[in-house]
């Protein structure tokens, strides 16, 4: 089974260089995981992705706190949902095939994260500009 490559594009830039770099790294890790046919290496990449999501959300939430973003609580809740889904995937991955894991990563990064950046992160980008 093949999956479309997950790529960050400039259309996803929100204007904070550090956050944009982190978003790029998340897409890169996901693309690496999805395209890897080696189970051990793919699982290692999934672990790296899971850890990096934690780092990224923590940094982003810290930034939103610093700029006094009024929707921080709601934004955090969305991150919580994603953190929970990824943690569940990581916990269940041992009993899944590589294709199943890759499909879930694709859903999480290609669909969820892309939408999140384009819609929800874009909302706080307006505050960054102020
Ligand atoms: Fe976010």
mmCIF file with all atom_site columns, C-alpha atoms and ligand atoms in Angstrom:
data_model
loop_
_atom_site.group_PDB
_atom_site.id
_atom_site.type_symbol
_atom_site.label_atom_id
_atom_site.label_alt_id
_atom_site.label_comp_id
_atom_site.label_asym_id
_atom_site.label_entity_id
_atom_site.label_seq_id
_atom_site.pdbx_PDB_ins_code
_atom_site.Cartn_x
_atom_site.Cartn_y
_atom_site.Cartn_z
_atom_site.occupancy
_atom_site.B_iso_or_equiv
_atom_site.pdbx_formal_charge
_atom_site.auth_seq_id
_atom_site.auth_comp_id
_atom_site.auth_asym_id
_atom_site.auth_atom_id
_atom_site.pdbx_PDB_model_num
ATOM   1   C  CA  . UNK A 1 1   ? 0.000  0.000  0.000  1.00 0.00 ? 1   UNK A CA  1
ATOM   2   C  CA  . UNK A 1 2   ? 1.300  3.481  -0.753 1.00 0.00 ? 2   UNK A CA  1
ATOM   3   C  CA  . UNK A 1 3   ? 0.463  6.681  1.008  1.00 0.00 ? 3   UNK A CA  1
ATOM   4   C  CA  . UNK A 1 4   ? 0.764  10.211 -0.309 1.00 0.00 ? 4   UNK A CA  1
ATOM   5   C  CA  . UNK A 1 5   ? 3.837  12.006 0.930  1.00 0.00 ? 5   UNK A CA  1
ATOM   6   C  CA  . UNK A 1 6   ? 3.156  14.375 3.740  1.00 0.00 ? 6   UNK A CA  1
ATOM   7   C  CA  . UNK A 1 7   ? 4.786  17.699 3.155  1.00 0.00 ? 7   UNK A CA  1
ATOM   8   C  CA  . UNK A 1 8   ? 4.862  21.059 4.821  1.00 0.00 ? 8   UNK A CA  1
ATOM   9   C  CA  . UNK A 1 9   ? 4.333  23.892 2.360  1.00 0.00 ? 9   UNK A CA  1
ATOM   10  C  CA  . UNK A 1 10  ? 4.781  27.672 2.803  1.00 0.00 ? 10  UNK A CA  1
ATOM   11  C  CA  . UNK A 1 11  ? 0.984  27.928 2.692  1.00 0.00 ? 11  UNK A CA  1
ATOM   12  C  CA  . UNK A 1 12  ? 1.100  26.457 6.207  1.00 0.00 ? 12  UNK A CA  1
ATOM   13  C  CA  . UNK A 1 13  ? 3.448  29.120 7.591  1.00 0.00 ? 13  UNK A CA  1
ATOM   14  C  CA  . UNK A 1 14  ? 2.005  30.948 10.570 1.00 0.00 ? 14  UNK A CA  1
ATOM   15  C  CA  . UNK A 1 15  ? 4.782  33.536 10.812 1.00 0.00 ? 15  UNK A CA  1
ATOM   16  C  CA  . UNK A 1 16  ? 6.674  32.489 13.936 1.00 0.00 ? 16  UNK A CA  1
ATOM   17  C  CA  . UNK A 1 17  ? 9.988  31.031 12.684 1.00 0.00 ? 17  UNK A CA  1
ATOM   18  C  CA  . UNK A 1 18  ? 10.463 28.631 15.616 1.00 0.00 ? 18  UNK A CA  1
ATOM   19  C  CA  . UNK A 1 19  ? 6.904  27.279 15.398 1.00 0.00 ? 19  UNK A CA  1
ATOM   20  C  CA  . UNK A 1 20  ? 7.103  26.980 11.617 1.00 0.00 ? 20  UNK A CA  1
ATOM   21  C  CA  . UNK A 1 21  ? 10.338 25.022 11.962 1.00 0.00 ? 21  UNK A CA  1
ATOM   22  C  CA  . UNK A 1 22  ? 8.694  22.684 14.463 1.00 0.00 ? 22  UNK A CA  1
ATOM   23  C  CA  . UNK A 1 23  ? 5.698  22.168 12.170 1.00 0.00 ? 23  UNK A CA  1
ATOM   24  C  CA  . UNK A 1 24  ? 8.102  21.318 9.332  1.00 0.00 ? 24  UNK A CA  1
ATOM   25  C  CA  . UNK A 1 25  ? 9.886  18.788 11.507 1.00 0.00 ? 25  UNK A CA  1
ATOM   26  C  CA  . UNK A 1 26  ? 6.577  17.121 12.454 1.00 0.00 ? 26  UNK A CA  1
ATOM   27  C  CA  . UNK A 1 27  ? 5.651  16.733 8.783  1.00 0.00 ? 27  UNK A CA  1
ATOM   28  C  CA  . UNK A 1 28  ? 9.125  15.410 8.015  1.00 0.00 ? 28  UNK A CA  1
ATOM   29  C  CA  . UNK A 1 29  ? 8.991  12.822 10.799 1.00 0.00 ? 29  UNK A CA  1
ATOM   30  C  CA  . UNK A 1 30  ? 5.523  11.722 9.678  1.00 0.00 ? 30  UNK A CA  1
ATOM   31  C  CA  . UNK A 1 31  ? 6.679  11.400 6.050  1.00 0.00 ? 31  UNK A CA  1
ATOM   32  C  CA  . UNK A 1 32  ? 9.690  9.361  7.182  1.00 0.00 ? 32  UNK A CA  1
ATOM   33  C  CA  . UNK A 1 33  ? 7.484  7.072  9.265  1.00 0.00 ? 33  UNK A CA  1
ATOM   34  C  CA  . UNK A 1 34  ? 4.865  6.580  6.563  1.00 0.00 ? 34  UNK A CA  1
ATOM   35  C  CA  . UNK A 1 35  ? 7.405  5.748  3.844  1.00 0.00 ? 35  UNK A CA  1
ATOM   36  C  CA  . UNK A 1 36  ? 9.553  3.393  5.921  1.00 0.00 ? 36  UNK A CA  1
ATOM   37  C  CA  . UNK A 1 37  ? 9.030  -0.317 5.281  1.00 0.00 ? 37  UNK A CA  1
ATOM   38  C  CA  . UNK A 1 38  ? 11.347 -1.340 8.096  1.00 0.00 ? 38  UNK A CA  1
ATOM   39  C  CA  . UNK A 1 39  ? 9.223  -2.053 11.173 1.00 0.00 ? 39  UNK A CA  1
ATOM   40  C  CA  . UNK A 1 40  ? 11.925 -1.338 13.767 1.00 0.00 ? 40  UNK A CA  1
ATOM   41  C  CA  . UNK A 1 41  ? 13.001 1.936  12.183 1.00 0.00 ? 41  UNK A CA  1
ATOM   42  C  CA  . UNK A 1 42  ? 9.392  3.000  11.577 1.00 0.00 ? 42  UNK A CA  1
ATOM   43  C  CA  . UNK A 1 43  ? 8.566  2.384  15.237 1.00 0.00 ? 43  UNK A CA  1
ATOM   44  C  CA  . UNK A 1 44  ? 11.588 4.416  16.269 1.00 0.00 ? 44  UNK A CA  1
ATOM   45  C  CA  . UNK A 1 45  ? 10.386 7.261  14.061 1.00 0.00 ? 45  UNK A CA  1
ATOM   46  C  CA  . UNK A 1 46  ? 6.895  6.968  15.560 1.00 0.00 ? 46  UNK A CA  1
ATOM   47  C  CA  . UNK A 1 47  ? 8.471  7.301  19.019 1.00 0.00 ? 47  UNK A CA  1
ATOM   48  C  CA  . UNK A 1 48  ? 10.417 10.372 17.878 1.00 0.00 ? 48  UNK A CA  1
ATOM   49  C  CA  . UNK A 1 49  ? 7.247  11.847 16.377 1.00 0.00 ? 49  UNK A CA  1
ATOM   50  C  CA  . UNK A 1 50  ? 5.283  11.222 19.581 1.00 0.00 ? 50  UNK A CA  1
ATOM   51  C  CA  . UNK A 1 51  ? 7.984  12.902 21.655 1.00 0.00 ? 51  UNK A CA  1
ATOM   52  C  CA  . UNK A 1 52  ? 8.304  15.828 19.294 1.00 0.00 ? 52  UNK A CA  1
ATOM   53  C  CA  . UNK A 1 53  ? 4.547  16.476 19.317 1.00 0.00 ? 53  UNK A CA  1
ATOM   54  C  CA  . UNK A 1 54  ? 4.799  16.881 23.105 1.00 0.00 ? 54  UNK A CA  1
ATOM   55  C  CA  . UNK A 1 55  ? 7.716  19.316 22.750 1.00 0.00 ? 55  UNK A CA  1
ATOM   56  C  CA  . UNK A 1 56  ? 5.988  21.275 19.996 1.00 0.00 ? 56  UNK A CA  1
ATOM   57  C  CA  . UNK A 1 57  ? 2.623  21.641 21.753 1.00 0.00 ? 57  UNK A CA  1
ATOM   58  C  CA  . UNK A 1 58  ? 4.378  22.633 24.990 1.00 0.00 ? 58  UNK A CA  1
ATOM   59  C  CA  . UNK A 1 59  ? 6.393  25.337 23.184 1.00 0.00 ? 59  UNK A CA  1
ATOM   60  C  CA  . UNK A 1 60  ? 3.352  26.565 21.291 1.00 0.00 ? 60  UNK A CA  1
ATOM   61  C  CA  . UNK A 1 61  ? 1.254  26.746 24.462 1.00 0.00 ? 61  UNK A CA  1
ATOM   62  C  CA  . UNK A 1 62  ? 4.088  28.644 26.179 1.00 0.00 ? 62  UNK A CA  1
ATOM   63  C  CA  . UNK A 1 63  ? 4.171  31.130 23.306 1.00 0.00 ? 63  UNK A CA  1
ATOM   64  C  CA  . UNK A 1 64  ? 0.386  31.603 23.481 1.00 0.00 ? 64  UNK A CA  1
ATOM   65  C  CA  . UNK A 1 65  ? 0.666  32.216 27.206 1.00 0.00 ? 65  UNK A CA  1
ATOM   66  C  CA  . UNK A 1 66  ? 3.393  34.804 26.628 1.00 0.00 ? 66  UNK A CA  1
ATOM   67  C  CA  . UNK A 1 67  ? 1.333  36.747 24.111 1.00 0.00 ? 67  UNK A CA  1
ATOM   68  C  CA  . UNK A 1 68  ? -1.753 36.526 26.348 1.00 0.00 ? 68  UNK A CA  1
ATOM   69  C  CA  . UNK A 1 69  ? -3.795 34.653 23.759 1.00 0.00 ? 69  UNK A CA  1
ATOM   70  C  CA  . UNK A 1 70  ? -7.421 34.679 25.009 1.00 0.00 ? 70  UNK A CA  1
ATOM   71  C  CA  . UNK A 1 71  ? -8.355 31.329 23.402 1.00 0.00 ? 71  UNK A CA  1
ATOM   72  C  CA  . UNK A 1 72  ? -5.490 29.407 24.989 1.00 0.00 ? 72  UNK A CA  1
ATOM   73  C  CA  . UNK A 1 73  ? -7.691 27.078 27.077 1.00 0.00 ? 73  UNK A CA  1
ATOM   74  C  CA  . UNK A 1 74  ? -9.714 25.969 24.040 1.00 0.00 ? 74  UNK A CA  1
ATOM   75  C  CA  . UNK A 1 75  ? -6.557 25.611 21.966 1.00 0.00 ? 75  UNK A CA  1
ATOM   76  C  CA  . UNK A 1 76  ? -4.958 23.480 24.674 1.00 0.00 ? 76  UNK A CA  1
ATOM   77  C  CA  . UNK A 1 77  ? -7.989 21.202 24.659 1.00 0.00 ? 77  UNK A CA  1
ATOM   78  C  CA  . UNK A 1 78  ? -7.508 20.523 20.937 1.00 0.00 ? 78  UNK A CA  1
ATOM   79  C  CA  . UNK A 1 79  ? -3.863 19.709 21.605 1.00 0.00 ? 79  UNK A CA  1
ATOM   80  C  CA  . UNK A 1 80  ? -4.998 17.371 24.403 1.00 0.00 ? 80  UNK A CA  1
ATOM   81  C  CA  . UNK A 1 81  ? -7.207 15.452 21.944 1.00 0.00 ? 81  UNK A CA  1
ATOM   82  C  CA  . UNK A 1 82  ? -4.309 15.067 19.557 1.00 0.00 ? 82  UNK A CA  1
ATOM   83  C  CA  . UNK A 1 83  ? -1.882 14.076 22.327 1.00 0.00 ? 83  UNK A CA  1
ATOM   84  C  CA  . UNK A 1 84  ? -4.373 11.422 23.478 1.00 0.00 ? 84  UNK A CA  1
ATOM   85  C  CA  . UNK A 1 85  ? -4.859 10.029 19.951 1.00 0.00 ? 85  UNK A CA  1
ATOM   86  C  CA  . UNK A 1 86  ? -1.140 9.825  19.350 1.00 0.00 ? 86  UNK A CA  1
ATOM   87  C  CA  . UNK A 1 87  ? -0.492 8.230  22.750 1.00 0.00 ? 87  UNK A CA  1
ATOM   88  C  CA  . UNK A 1 88  ? -3.199 5.658  21.981 1.00 0.00 ? 88  UNK A CA  1
ATOM   89  C  CA  . UNK A 1 89  ? -1.636 4.907  18.606 1.00 0.00 ? 89  UNK A CA  1
ATOM   90  C  CA  . UNK A 1 90  ? 1.776  4.533  20.200 1.00 0.00 ? 90  UNK A CA  1
ATOM   91  C  CA  . UNK A 1 91  ? 0.374  2.198  22.865 1.00 0.00 ? 91  UNK A CA  1
ATOM   92  C  CA  . UNK A 1 92  ? -1.470 0.056  20.294 1.00 0.00 ? 92  UNK A CA  1
ATOM   93  C  CA  . UNK A 1 93  ? 1.177  0.109  17.544 1.00 0.00 ? 93  UNK A CA  1
ATOM   94  C  CA  . UNK A 1 94  ? 2.725  -3.175 18.692 1.00 0.00 ? 94  UNK A CA  1
ATOM   95  C  CA  . UNK A 1 95  ? -0.399 -5.043 17.563 1.00 0.00 ? 95  UNK A CA  1
ATOM   96  C  CA  . UNK A 1 96  ? -0.866 -3.151 14.304 1.00 0.00 ? 96  UNK A CA  1
ATOM   97  C  CA  . UNK A 1 97  ? 0.598  -3.636 10.834 1.00 0.00 ? 97  UNK A CA  1
ATOM   98  C  CA  . UNK A 1 98  ? 2.920  -0.986 9.403  1.00 0.00 ? 98  UNK A CA  1
ATOM   99  C  CA  . UNK A 1 99  ? 0.210  -0.003 6.905  1.00 0.00 ? 99  UNK A CA  1
ATOM   100 C  CA  . UNK A 1 100 ? -2.321 0.512  9.695  1.00 0.00 ? 100 UNK A CA  1
ATOM   101 C  CA  . UNK A 1 101 ? 0.127  2.644  11.672 1.00 0.00 ? 101 UNK A CA  1
ATOM   102 C  CA  . UNK A 1 102 ? 1.071  4.633  8.573  1.00 0.00 ? 102 UNK A CA  1
ATOM   103 C  CA  . UNK A 1 103 ? -2.596 5.262  7.763  1.00 0.00 ? 103 UNK A CA  1
ATOM   104 C  CA  . UNK A 1 104 ? -3.227 6.562  11.277 1.00 0.00 ? 104 UNK A CA  1
ATOM   105 C  CA  . UNK A 1 105 ? -0.142 8.797  11.138 1.00 0.00 ? 105 UNK A CA  1
ATOM   106 C  CA  . UNK A 1 106 ? -1.392 10.108 7.798  1.00 0.00 ? 106 UNK A CA  1
ATOM   107 C  CA  . UNK A 1 107 ? -4.778 10.901 9.359  1.00 0.00 ? 107 UNK A CA  1
ATOM   108 C  CA  . UNK A 1 108 ? -3.163 12.603 12.334 1.00 0.00 ? 108 UNK A CA  1
ATOM   109 C  CA  . UNK A 1 109 ? -0.595 14.673 10.460 1.00 0.00 ? 109 UNK A CA  1
ATOM   110 C  CA  . UNK A 1 110 ? -1.965 15.088 6.937  1.00 0.00 ? 110 UNK A CA  1
ATOM   111 C  CA  . UNK A 1 111 ? -5.516 15.730 7.995  1.00 0.00 ? 111 UNK A CA  1
ATOM   112 C  CA  . UNK A 1 112 ? -5.719 16.756 11.642 1.00 0.00 ? 112 UNK A CA  1
ATOM   113 C  CA  . UNK A 1 113 ? -2.494 18.761 11.929 1.00 0.00 ? 113 UNK A CA  1
ATOM   114 C  CA  . UNK A 1 114 ? -2.856 20.400 8.524  1.00 0.00 ? 114 UNK A CA  1
ATOM   115 C  CA  . UNK A 1 115 ? -6.382 21.548 9.363  1.00 0.00 ? 115 UNK A CA  1
ATOM   116 C  CA  . UNK A 1 116 ? -5.284 22.607 12.847 1.00 0.00 ? 116 UNK A CA  1
ATOM   117 C  CA  . UNK A 1 117 ? -2.482 24.780 11.463 1.00 0.00 ? 117 UNK A CA  1
ATOM   118 C  CA  . UNK A 1 118 ? -4.638 26.295 8.727  1.00 0.00 ? 118 UNK A CA  1
ATOM   119 C  CA  . UNK A 1 119 ? -7.628 27.063 10.909 1.00 0.00 ? 119 UNK A CA  1
ATOM   120 C  CA  . UNK A 1 120 ? -6.787 27.170 14.628 1.00 0.00 ? 120 UNK A CA  1
ATOM   121 C  CA  . UNK A 1 121 ? -3.108 28.150 14.612 1.00 0.00 ? 121 UNK A CA  1
ATOM   122 C  CA  . UNK A 1 122 ? -3.895 30.831 12.074 1.00 0.00 ? 122 UNK A CA  1
ATOM   123 C  CA  . UNK A 1 123 ? -6.175 32.424 14.664 1.00 0.00 ? 123 UNK A CA  1
ATOM   124 C  CA  . UNK A 1 124 ? -3.314 33.035 17.066 1.00 0.00 ? 124 UNK A CA  1
ATOM   125 C  CA  . UNK A 1 125 ? -1.056 34.151 14.224 1.00 0.00 ? 125 UNK A CA  1
ATOM   126 C  CA  . UNK A 1 126 ? -3.134 37.329 14.136 1.00 0.00 ? 126 UNK A CA  1
ATOM   127 C  CA  . UNK A 1 127 ? -2.068 38.015 17.720 1.00 0.00 ? 127 UNK A CA  1
ATOM   128 C  CA  . UNK A 1 128 ? 1.583  37.427 16.887 1.00 0.00 ? 128 UNK A CA  1
ATOM   129 C  CA  . UNK A 1 129 ? 1.419  40.186 14.338 1.00 0.00 ? 129 UNK A CA  1
ATOM   130 C  CA  . UNK A 1 130 ? 0.216  42.681 16.963 1.00 0.00 ? 130 UNK A CA  1
HETATM 131 FE FE1 . LIG B 2 .   ? -1.787 24.421 17.861 1.00 0.00 ? 1   LIG B FE1 1
#
